[in-house]
Amino acid sequence: MAAVLEPAAAGHPLRLAVHAMATRFELVLAGGDPVRLRAIGEETLAEIEACEAALSPFRPGSQIARVNREAYERPVPVDPDTFALLVACARVHRASGGAFDPSVGPLLVALGFRGAGTGDAAACAAAHAAVGWDGIDLDPGWGTVRFLRPGMALDLGAIGKGHALDLAGAVLRRHGVAAALLHAGTSSVLALGAPPDRDAWRVTLGRAPMAPRIRLRDAALGVSAPRGRVVHGIHGVDLHHLLDPERGTSAANGVVCAAVTCPSARDADAWSTALAVRGRALALPAAAAGVVALRTDSGAVRWHALGDPAPWLEIPSMSTSPAAP
Amino acid sequence: MALQPAWSRFGRLQPGRAPVRVAVVGAGRQGRAILTELQKLEGVQVAAVCDAVAGRLRAGARRAAGAAAFADHRALLAEVKDLDAVLVATATDAHRAVAVDAVTAGKHVYCEAPLAHTVAEARAIARAARAGGKAFQVGLLARSDPIYRLAWSFHRAGVLDRIVAARAQDHAKTSWRFPSEDPAAEAALNWRLDPARSAGLPGELGTHQFDVVDWFLGAYPVAVRGRGTVRVHADGRTLADTAHCALRYQDGVELGWSATLGSSYEGRYELLQGSMGAIRLAWTAGWLFKEADAPTQGWEVYANRESFHDDEGITLIADATKLAKQGKLREGVSLPHPPLYYALVEFVNAIRAGTPVACSAEEGLRATVLGVAAQRAVLSGSEVAIDPKELELG
């Protein structure tokens, strides 16, 4: 499910976009000298492209491709931003009880989410055996990554867009931009300040008439849904891309959409993924990270807000519940 | 026809006993790209980073753990001990000061292209490089790009037969403006838009592409016509954001070149069109298009093909036979690293093993002279003759 961005209230904000990470990043900048804003916006898009060049497992020259090739043989150095991203991955992995785990790389490959795949049960089982963040060794002293098991691979697809948005947001802030909305394919959103004459940027989750609306001001939104790319898995079962690292197959818990807002787009991405994988069982730790909305389908599709949604979340006829599931 | 060497033969670093200690001067976008690629090279240590703009210096230093930070390159040259090489990625009009000082200090130098924004400055750099006696490599990346070298070997073997025309373009959608955290410093950062400091689109972009065509033709143009306009970015600039040039060679071949900052359509490529086929080169990928009556090559059976409307391009990829047997042909169709990586590998090899640099100062001078002449043609709207004597250092 995608967030729908509502138009800014005043003036004609500047819009710039770039294709990166197999999606479209868009930038809406409001207020200030348009010539300078464009230059800042282009610098921001360049940061997003540099981030893709660092993280893409498909580019042999990227840092993550090098990690995946060499990290079992020896520790591989990565740049400070990428190291900070991996530390954030470790943190959410721990807090989510393993629901968020970017070491699912070999499984995504074996199942066919990253190319042709094998469709072979033995290969999938072997790939699953390699999965597990406990096999990732991060050395903060040297800024290096090491794999403790053969066959491991990182796939940062569930957090890379949020990470790129956080880095992009930092560029904007450094240049004094007060109001901006950035999004990656509408599944990851970062808001700086608010549009002129408004109290917040407004984002609608999906297009349904009863869709919840989220007000974002200096906050990020991550949305995950078990839709998008589906592969025909082994045993003739269709799989979606949200893999449960523990079970080694697609998550199945009745979650139709999970949305998380918190200060960091990277955290919002990671937590929305974890929630979509484990569902309401993770409500408590997820709500500790940010505000959460969960749409489930157990007979009737309905939205739940977990934690304290006010004042950011407006869910028509919403079921609110305490953080505990 | 035998295929040329595998990617793995390109970009192979010569081993060295001691680390090569380098400094990067200029930490803008290009300087940071250099720092990113240097990180991949075993045994290369970035000892220092230099930029007069504090925010850029910070961003550069973050990419080089343990590197000393300097605002002035002279202080860097005076203070950093055991420095082997300096990589120059400053504004084009600052290349001369940094490159000449580095050569004088006895350093190996890698200098971005164009060498300078005027012919006089470019000649001064090339003269210093020749007198210095150390490795001096110019950042004309086609010369070290494995795809371009593979294409060149096909061309030399006669695949195109007689070249009838050449075309090149660099199309992007960008303002070419750079923001500064300190708005007062923005004019200094935006030297590209300053006619006194920049050779415009032909100088900054064309230089790289003119070099490709000269290399393949084995000749240099005798005249250039040009025109340009501010088509999209009407923000007070006077330098054209859209330009066209025609470079005429002695034997009648013409290179049609266009650049714009207003549209990204078809991006950046060079096309060499011969009577038996055409080669299209786009920096990280390349294709061969054959005429129907061109002889068949044995290796084509393994080749990857891409459709361009009515034409079918054979992807230029080294080691296709081996990759096909491994079922990995698709994985190898584009360059594993950015072209810059291969240029830096050759530079480091020149330092370590004394191998020839990928692009000499003299070759850099020729391409720069052409870029500056093309900019003069664009500014004047008339034909500019190119004096062959200007292309030589003498």
PDB file of N, CA and C in Angstrom, chain A residues 35-36 38-40 42-43 46-47 50 59-63 66 69-70 74 78-81 174-175, chain B residues 29 32 39-40 42 58 62-63 173-183 186 233 235 335-337:
ATOM      1  N   VAL A  35      15.868  29.476  -7.374  1.00  0.00           N
ATOM      2  CA  VAL A  35      17.137  29.110  -8.023  1.00  0.00           C
ATOM      3  C   VAL A  35      18.032  28.375  -7.023  1.00  0.00           C
ATOM      4  N   ARG A  36      18.117  28.915  -5.817  1.00  0.00           N
ATOM      5  CA  ARG A  36      18.943  28.264  -4.785  1.00  0.00           C
ATOM      6  C   ARG A  36      18.310  26.936  -4.365  1.00  0.00           C
ATOM      7  N   ARG A  38      16.561  24.915  -6.140  1.00  0.00           N
ATOM      8  CA  ARG A  38      16.831  23.876  -7.153  1.00  0.00           C
ATOM      9  C   ARG A  38      18.239  23.314  -6.980  1.00  0.00           C
ATOM     10  N   ALA A  39      19.187  24.210  -6.760  1.00  0.00           N
ATOM     11  CA  ALA A  39      20.577  23.747  -6.578  1.00  0.00           C
ATOM     12  C   ALA A  39      20.672  22.826  -5.359  1.00  0.00           C
ATOM     13  N   ILE A  40      20.001  23.201  -4.291  1.00  0.00           N
ATOM     14  CA  ILE A  40      20.022  22.362  -3.082  1.00  0.00           C
ATOM     15  C   ILE A  40      19.320  21.029  -3.363  1.00  0.00           C
ATOM     16  N   GLU A  42      19.064  19.489  -6.194  1.00  0.00           N
ATOM     17  CA  GLU A  42      19.922  18.637  -7.037  1.00  0.00           C
ATOM     18  C   GLU A  42      21.039  17.998  -6.218  1.00  0.00           C
ATOM     19  N   GLU A  43      21.582  18.751  -5.275  1.00  0.00           N
ATOM     20  CA  GLU A  43      22.605  18.194  -4.384  1.00  0.00           C
ATOM     21  C   GLU A  43      22.000  17.038  -3.567  1.00  0.00           C
ATOM     22  N   ALA A  46      21.636  14.020  -5.723  1.00  0.00           N
ATOM     23  CA  ALA A  46      22.963  13.415  -5.928  1.00  0.00           C
ATOM     24  C   ALA A  46      23.325  12.539  -4.719  1.00  0.00           C
ATOM     25  N   GLU A  47      22.926  12.978  -3.538  1.00  0.00           N
ATOM     26  CA  GLU A  47      23.188  12.188  -2.321  1.00  0.00           C
ATOM     27  C   GLU A  47      22.431  10.852  -2.389  1.00  0.00           C
ATOM     28  N   ALA A  50      24.223   8.611  -4.781  1.00  0.00           N
ATOM     29  CA  ALA A  50      25.454   8.092  -4.170  1.00  0.00           C
ATOM     30  C   ALA A  50      25.118   6.978  -3.183  1.00  0.00           C
ATOM     31  N   ARG A  59      25.147  -3.912  -8.047  1.00  0.00           N
ATOM     32  CA  ARG A  59      26.288  -3.236  -8.677  1.00  0.00           C
ATOM     33  C   ARG A  59      27.560  -3.808  -8.078  1.00  0.00           C
ATOM     34  N   PRO A  60      28.328  -4.526  -8.876  1.00  0.00           N
ATOM     35  CA  PRO A  60      29.507  -5.208  -8.314  1.00  0.00           C
ATOM     36  C   PRO A  60      30.468  -4.254  -7.612  1.00  0.00           C
ATOM     37  N   GLY A  61      30.458  -2.988  -8.012  1.00  0.00           N
ATOM     38  CA  GLY A  61      31.381  -2.033  -7.403  1.00  0.00           C
ATOM     39  C   GLY A  61      30.866  -1.410  -6.117  1.00  0.00           C
ATOM     40  N   SER A  62      29.641  -1.763  -5.683  1.00  0.00           N
ATOM     41  CA  SER A  62      29.081  -1.115  -4.489  1.00  0.00           C
ATOM     42  C   SER A  62      29.695  -1.687  -3.214  1.00  0.00           C
ATOM     43  N   GLN A  63      29.573  -0.926  -2.138  1.00  0.00           N
ATOM     44  CA  GLN A  63      30.121  -1.392  -0.860  1.00  0.00           C
ATOM     45  C   GLN A  63      29.442  -2.685  -0.402  1.00  0.00           C
ATOM     46  N   ARG A  66      30.533  -5.669  -2.336  1.00  0.00           N
ATOM     47  CA  ARG A  66      31.857  -6.096  -1.885  1.00  0.00           C
ATOM     48  C   ARG A  66      31.749  -6.847  -0.557  1.00  0.00           C
ATOM     49  N   ARG A  69      30.564 -10.270  -1.259  1.00  0.00           N
ATOM     50  CA  ARG A  69      31.584 -11.104  -1.899  1.00  0.00           C
ATOM     51  C   ARG A  69      32.676 -11.534  -0.928  1.00  0.00           C
ATOM     52  N   GLU A  70      33.093 -10.594  -0.069  1.00  0.00           N
ATOM     53  CA  GLU A  70      34.361 -10.822   0.648  1.00  0.00           C
ATOM     54  C   GLU A  70      34.249 -10.965   2.160  1.00  0.00           C
ATOM     55  N   ARG A  74      37.201 -12.000   5.052  1.00  0.00           N
ATOM     56  CA  ARG A  74      37.918 -11.016   5.874  1.00  0.00           C
ATOM     57  C   ARG A  74      36.988  -9.856   6.173  1.00  0.00           C
ATOM     58  N   VAL A  78      33.485  -0.293   5.408  1.00  0.00           N
ATOM     59  CA  VAL A  78      32.431   0.468   4.709  1.00  0.00           C
ATOM     60  C   VAL A  78      32.509   1.910   5.202  1.00  0.00           C
ATOM     61  N   ASP A  79      31.868   2.841   4.477  1.00  0.00           N
ATOM     62  CA  ASP A  79      31.965   4.240   4.871  1.00  0.00           C
ATOM     63  C   ASP A  79      31.127   4.494   6.134  1.00  0.00           C
ATOM     64  N   PRO A  80      31.361   5.631   6.797  1.00  0.00           N
ATOM     65  CA  PRO A  80      30.684   5.866   8.083  1.00  0.00           C
ATOM     66  C   PRO A  80      29.158   5.846   7.984  1.00  0.00           C
ATOM     67  N   ASP A  81      28.597   6.355   6.882  1.00  0.00           N
ATOM     68  CA  ASP A  81      27.132   6.358   6.748  1.00  0.00           C
ATOM     69  C   ASP A  81      26.604   4.931   6.638  1.00  0.00           C
ATOM     70  N   ARG A 174      21.268  20.944   6.287  1.00  0.00           N
ATOM     71  CA  ARG A 174      22.557  21.634   6.275  1.00  0.00           C
ATOM     72  C   ARG A 174      22.497  22.919   5.467  1.00  0.00           C
ATOM     73  N   HIS A 175      21.658  22.920   4.443  1.00  0.00           N
ATOM     74  CA  HIS A 175      21.557  24.113   3.601  1.00  0.00           C
ATOM     75  C   HIS A 175      20.413  25.025   4.019  1.00  0.00           C
TER      76      HIS A 175
ATOM     77  N   ARG B  29      31.791  17.305  -5.694  1.00  0.00           N
ATOM     78  CA  ARG B  29      31.201  16.011  -6.086  1.00  0.00           C
ATOM     79  C   ARG B  29      32.242  15.089  -6.719  1.00  0.00           C
ATOM     80  N   ARG B  32      34.785  13.829  -4.150  1.00  0.00           N
ATOM     81  CA  ARG B  32      34.194  12.788  -3.287  1.00  0.00           C
ATOM     82  C   ARG B  32      34.062  11.472  -4.051  1.00  0.00           C
ATOM     83  N   GLN B  39      38.877   4.205  -1.967  1.00  0.00           N
ATOM     84  CA  GLN B  39      38.653   3.283  -0.846  1.00  0.00           C
ATOM     85  C   GLN B  39      38.696   1.825  -1.271  1.00  0.00           C
ATOM     86  N   LYS B  40      38.419   1.590  -2.553  1.00  0.00           N
ATOM     87  CA  LYS B  40      38.385   0.198  -3.031  1.00  0.00           C
ATOM     88  C   LYS B  40      39.785  -0.326  -3.342  1.00  0.00           C
ATOM     89  N   GLU B  42      43.352  -1.535  -2.683  1.00  0.00           N
ATOM     90  CA  GLU B  42      44.236  -2.057  -1.633  1.00  0.00           C
ATOM     91  C   GLU B  42      45.568  -1.322  -1.671  1.00  0.00           C
ATOM     92  N   ARG B  58      34.736  18.888   5.142  1.00  0.00           N
ATOM     93  CA  ARG B  58      34.173  17.964   6.141  1.00  0.00           C
ATOM     94  C   ARG B  58      33.651  16.708   5.453  1.00  0.00           C
ATOM     95  N   ARG B  62      35.276  12.841   5.824  1.00  0.00           N
ATOM     96  CA  ARG B  62      34.476  11.714   6.339  1.00  0.00           C
ATOM     97  C   ARG B  62      34.706  10.453   5.502  1.00  0.00           C
ATOM     98  N   ARG B  63      35.001  10.652   4.222  1.00  0.00           N
ATOM     99  CA  ARG B  63      35.193   9.501   3.338  1.00  0.00           C
ATOM    100  C   ARG B  63      36.619   8.954   3.387  1.00  0.00           C
ATOM    101  N   LYS B 173      19.533  16.670 -17.037  1.00  0.00           N
ATOM    102  CA  LYS B 173      18.608  17.684 -16.539  1.00  0.00           C
ATOM    103  C   LYS B 173      19.139  18.145 -15.184  1.00  0.00           C
ATOM    104  N   THR B 174      19.828  19.243 -15.230  1.00  0.00           N
ATOM    105  CA  THR B 174      20.458  19.765 -14.016  1.00  0.00           C
ATOM    106  C   THR B 174      20.757  21.236 -14.221  1.00  0.00           C
ATOM    107  N   SER B 175      20.743  21.995 -13.137  1.00  0.00           N
ATOM    108  CA  SER B 175      20.983  23.436 -13.279  1.00  0.00           C
ATOM    109  C   SER B 175      22.470  23.751 -13.394  1.00  0.00           C
ATOM    110  N   TRP B 176      23.330  22.783 -13.021  1.00  0.00           N
ATOM    111  CA  TRP B 176      24.777  23.025 -12.982  1.00  0.00           C
ATOM    112  C   TRP B 176      25.119  24.036 -11.906  1.00  0.00           C
ATOM    113  N   ARG B 177      24.179  24.275 -11.005  1.00  0.00           N
ATOM    114  CA  ARG B 177      24.467  25.163  -9.872  1.00  0.00           C
ATOM    115  C   ARG B 177      24.721  24.321  -8.646  1.00  0.00           C
ATOM    116  N   PHE B 178      25.614  24.798  -7.793  1.00  0.00           N
ATOM    117  CA  PHE B 178      25.910  24.076  -6.561  1.00  0.00           C
ATOM    118  C   PHE B 178      25.607  24.983  -5.376  1.00  0.00           C
ATOM    119  N   PRO B 179      24.905  24.446  -4.388  1.00  0.00           N
ATOM    120  CA  PRO B 179      24.578  25.282  -3.235  1.00  0.00           C
ATOM    121  C   PRO B 179      25.719  25.281  -2.226  1.00  0.00           C
ATOM    122  N   SER B 180      25.788  26.299  -1.439  1.00  0.00           N
ATOM    123  CA  SER B 180      26.754  26.316  -0.344  1.00  0.00           C
ATOM    124  C   SER B 180      25.994  26.510   0.953  1.00  0.00           C
ATOM    125  N   GLU B 181      26.547  25.935   2.019  1.00  0.00           N
ATOM    126  CA  GLU B 181      25.930  26.176   3.329  1.00  0.00           C
ATOM    127  C   GLU B 181      26.053  27.656   3.670  1.00  0.00           C
ATOM    128  N   ASP B 182      27.066  28.304   3.085  1.00  0.00           N
ATOM    129  CA  ASP B 182      27.254  29.742   3.277  1.00  0.00           C
ATOM    130  C   ASP B 182      26.873  30.435   1.963  1.00  0.00           C
ATOM    131  N   PRO B 183      25.669  31.050   1.908  1.00  0.00           N
ATOM    132  CA  PRO B 183      25.196  31.613   0.631  1.00  0.00           C
ATOM    133  C   PRO B 183      26.182  32.607   0.016  1.00  0.00           C
ATOM    134  N   GLU B 186      28.499  31.082  -2.556  1.00  0.00           N
ATOM    135  CA  GLU B 186      27.921  30.363  -3.689  1.00  0.00           C
ATOM    136  C   GLU B 186      28.499  30.777  -5.040  1.00  0.00           C
ATOM    137  N   HIS B 233      17.421  27.263 -18.214  1.00  0.00           N
ATOM    138  CA  HIS B 233      17.742  27.831 -16.902  1.00  0.00           C
ATOM    139  C   HIS B 233      17.937  29.340 -17.002  1.00  0.00           C
ATOM    140  N   ASP B 235      18.152  31.903 -15.243  1.00  0.00           N
ATOM    141  CA  ASP B 235      18.325  32.334 -13.851  1.00  0.00           C
ATOM    142  C   ASP B 235      19.418  33.396 -13.748  1.00  0.00           C
ATOM    143  N   LEU B 335      29.594  -2.452 -16.879  1.00  0.00           N
ATOM    144  CA  LEU B 335      30.890  -2.359 -16.221  1.00  0.00           C
ATOM    145  C   LEU B 335      30.722  -2.550 -14.706  1.00  0.00           C
ATOM    146  N   PRO B 336      31.558  -3.396 -14.079  1.00  0.00           N
ATOM    147  CA  PRO B 336      31.399  -3.626 -12.636  1.00  0.00           C
ATOM    148  C   PRO B 336      31.623  -2.372 -11.787  1.00  0.00           C
ATOM    149  N   HIS B 337      32.567  -1.538 -12.190  1.00  0.00           N
ATOM    150  CA  HIS B 337      32.877  -0.332 -11.409  1.00  0.00           C
ATOM    151  C   HIS B 337      32.648   0.894 -12.272  1.00  0.00           C
TER     152      HIS B 337
END
